[in-house]
Amino acid sequence: MVVLLLVLGCWLALAIAMLPFAAALGRAARWQDDQRAAQLRAARRRRLQPRGSRVSSIHRAA
């Protein structure tokens, strides 16, 4: 019984010690998602911009 309590106490202490690392991993994943979303927004914005009067060399040659 004492050994069981000792093992459970060790697991609990380990879980409490890992909480800051888990929080840091969550923040890193959220930051990565934000970066990816920003890249997608920038790509969408570039795609939606008007091209202007520039004509590609393929169309110019035709």
Coordinates of N, CA and C in Angstrom, one line a residue:
M1 N 0.8 -1.2 0.0 CA 0.0 0.0 0.0 C 0.9 1.3 0.0
V2 N 1.9 1.2 0.8 CA 2.8 2.4 0.9 C 3.5 2.6 -0.5
V3 N 3.9 1.5 -1.1 CA 4.6 1.6 -2.4 C 3.6 2.2 -3.4
L4 N 2.4 1.8 -3.4 CA 1.4 2.3 -4.3 C 1.2 3.8 -4.1
L5 N 1.1 4.3 -2.9 CA 1.0 5.7 -2.6 C 2.3 6.5 -3.1
L6 N 3.4 5.8 -2.9 CA 4.7 6.4 -3.3 C 4.7 6.6 -4.8
V7 N 4.3 5.6 -5.5 CA 4.3 5.6 -7.0 C 3.3 6.7 -7.5
L8 N 2.1 6.7 -6.9 CA 1.1 7.7 -7.3 C 1.6 9.1 -7.0
G9 N 2.3 9.3 -5.9 CA 2.8 10.6 -5.6 C 3.9 11.0 -6.6
C10 N 4.7 10.1 -7.0 CA 5.7 10.4 -8.0 C 5.1 10.8 -9.3
W11 N 4.1 10.1 -9.7 CA 3.4 10.4 -11.0 C 2.7 11.8 -10.9
L12 N 2.1 12.1 -9.8 CA 1.5 13.4 -9.6 C 2.5 14.5 -9.6
A13 N 3.7 14.3 -9.0 CA 4.7 15.3 -9.0 C 5.3 15.5 -10.4
L14 N 5.4 14.4 -11.1 CA 5.9 14.5 -12.5 C 4.9 15.2 -13.4
A15 N 3.6 15.0 -13.2 CA 2.6 15.7 -14.0 C 2.6 17.1 -13.7
I16 N 2.7 17.5 -12.4 CA 2.8 18.9 -12.0 C 4.0 19.6 -12.6
A17 N 5.1 18.9 -12.6 CA 6.4 19.4 -13.1 C 6.3 19.6 -14.6
M18 N 5.5 18.9 -15.3 CA 5.4 19.0 -16.8 C 4.4 20.0 -17.2
L19 N 3.6 20.6 -16.3 CA 2.6 21.6 -16.7 C 3.2 22.8 -17.5
P20 N 4.2 23.4 -17.0 CA 4.8 24.6 -17.7 C 5.2 24.2 -19.1
F21 N 5.8 23.0 -19.3 CA 6.3 22.5 -20.6 C 5.1 22.3 -21.5
A22 N 4.0 21.8 -21.0 CA 2.8 21.6 -21.8 C 2.2 22.9 -22.3
A23 N 2.2 23.9 -21.4 CA 1.7 25.2 -21.7 C 2.6 25.8 -22.8
A24 N 3.9 25.7 -22.7 CA 4.8 26.2 -23.7 C 4.6 25.6 -25.0
L25 N 4.4 24.3 -25.0 CA 4.1 23.6 -26.3 C 2.8 24.1 -26.9
G26 N 1.8 24.3 -26.1 CA 0.5 24.8 -26.6 C 0.7 26.2 -27.2
R27 N 1.5 27.1 -26.5 CA 1.7 28.4 -27.1 C 2.5 28.3 -28.4
A28 N 3.5 27.4 -28.5 CA 4.3 27.3 -29.7 C 3.4 26.8 -30.8
A29 N 2.5 25.9 -30.6 CA 1.6 25.4 -31.6 C 0.7 26.5 -32.1
R30 N 0.2 27.3 -31.1 CA -0.7 28.4 -31.5 C 0.0 29.4 -32.3
W31 N 1.3 29.7 -31.9 CA 2.1 30.7 -32.7 C 2.3 30.2 -34.1
Q32 N 2.6 28.9 -34.2 CA 2.8 28.3 -35.5 C 1.5 28.4 -36.4
D33 N 0.4 28.2 -35.8 CA -0.9 28.3 -36.5 C -1.2 29.7 -36.9
D34 N -0.8 30.7 -36.0 CA -1.0 32.1 -36.4 C -0.1 32.5 -37.6
Q35 N 1.1 32.0 -37.6 CA 2.0 32.3 -38.7 C 1.5 31.7 -40.0
R36 N 1.0 30.5 -39.9 CA 0.5 29.8 -41.1 C -0.7 30.6 -41.7
A37 N -1.6 31.0 -40.8 CA -2.8 31.8 -41.2 C -2.4 33.1 -41.8
A38 N -1.3 33.7 -41.2 CA -0.9 35.0 -41.8 C -0.3 34.8 -43.2
Q39 N 0.4 33.7 -43.4 CA 0.9 33.4 -44.7 C -0.2 33.2 -45.7
L40 N -1.2 32.5 -45.3 CA -2.3 32.2 -46.2 C -3.1 33.5 -46.5
R41 N -3.2 34.4 -45.5 CA -3.9 35.7 -45.8 C -3.1 36.5 -46.7
A42 N -1.8 36.5 -46.6 CA -0.9 37.3 -47.5 C -1.0 36.7 -48.9
A43 N -1.0 35.4 -49.0 CA -1.1 34.8 -50.4 C -2.4 35.1 -51.0
R44 N -3.5 35.1 -50.2 CA -4.8 35.4 -50.8 C -4.9 36.9 -51.2
R45 N -4.2 37.8 -50.4 CA -4.2 39.2 -50.7 C -3.4 39.4 -52.0
R46 N -2.3 38.7 -52.2 CA -1.5 38.9 -53.4 C -2.3 38.4 -54.6
R47 N -3.1 37.3 -54.4 CA -3.8 36.7 -55.5 C -5.0 37.7 -55.9
L48 N -5.5 38.4 -55.0 CA -6.7 39.3 -55.3 C -6.3 40.6 -55.8
Q49 N -5.0 41.0 -55.7 CA -4.6 42.3 -56.3 C -4.7 42.3 -57.8
P50 N -5.2 43.4 -58.3 CA -5.2 43.5 -59.8 C -3.8 43.5 -60.4
R51 N -3.7 42.9 -61.5 CA -2.4 42.8 -62.2 C -1.9 44.1 -62.9
G52 N -2.9 44.9 -63.2 CA -2.5 46.2 -63.9 C -2.5 45.9 -65.4
S53 N -1.8 46.8 -66.1 CA -1.8 46.7 -67.5 C -0.6 45.8 -68.0
R54 N 0.1 45.2 -67.1 CA 1.3 44.4 -67.6 C 0.8 43.2 -68.4
V55 N 1.4 42.9 -69.5 CA 1.0 41.8 -70.3 C 2.2 40.8 -70.3
S56 N 1.9 39.5 -70.1 CA 2.9 38.6 -70.1 C 3.6 38.4 -71.4
S57 N 4.8 37.9 -71.4 CA 5.6 37.8 -72.7 C 4.9 36.8 -73.6
I58 N 4.2 35.9 -73.1 CA 3.5 34.9 -73.9 C 2.4 35.6 -74.7
H59 N 1.6 36.5 -74.0 CA 0.6 37.2 -74.7 C 1.1 38.2 -75.7
R60 N 2.3 38.8 -75.3 CA 2.9 39.8 -76.2 C 3.4 39.1 -77.5
A61 N 3.9 37.9 -77.4 CA 4.5 37.2 -78.6 C 3.3 36.8 -79.5
A62 N 2.2 36.6 -79.0 CA 1.1 36.0 -79.8 C 0.5 37.0 -80.8

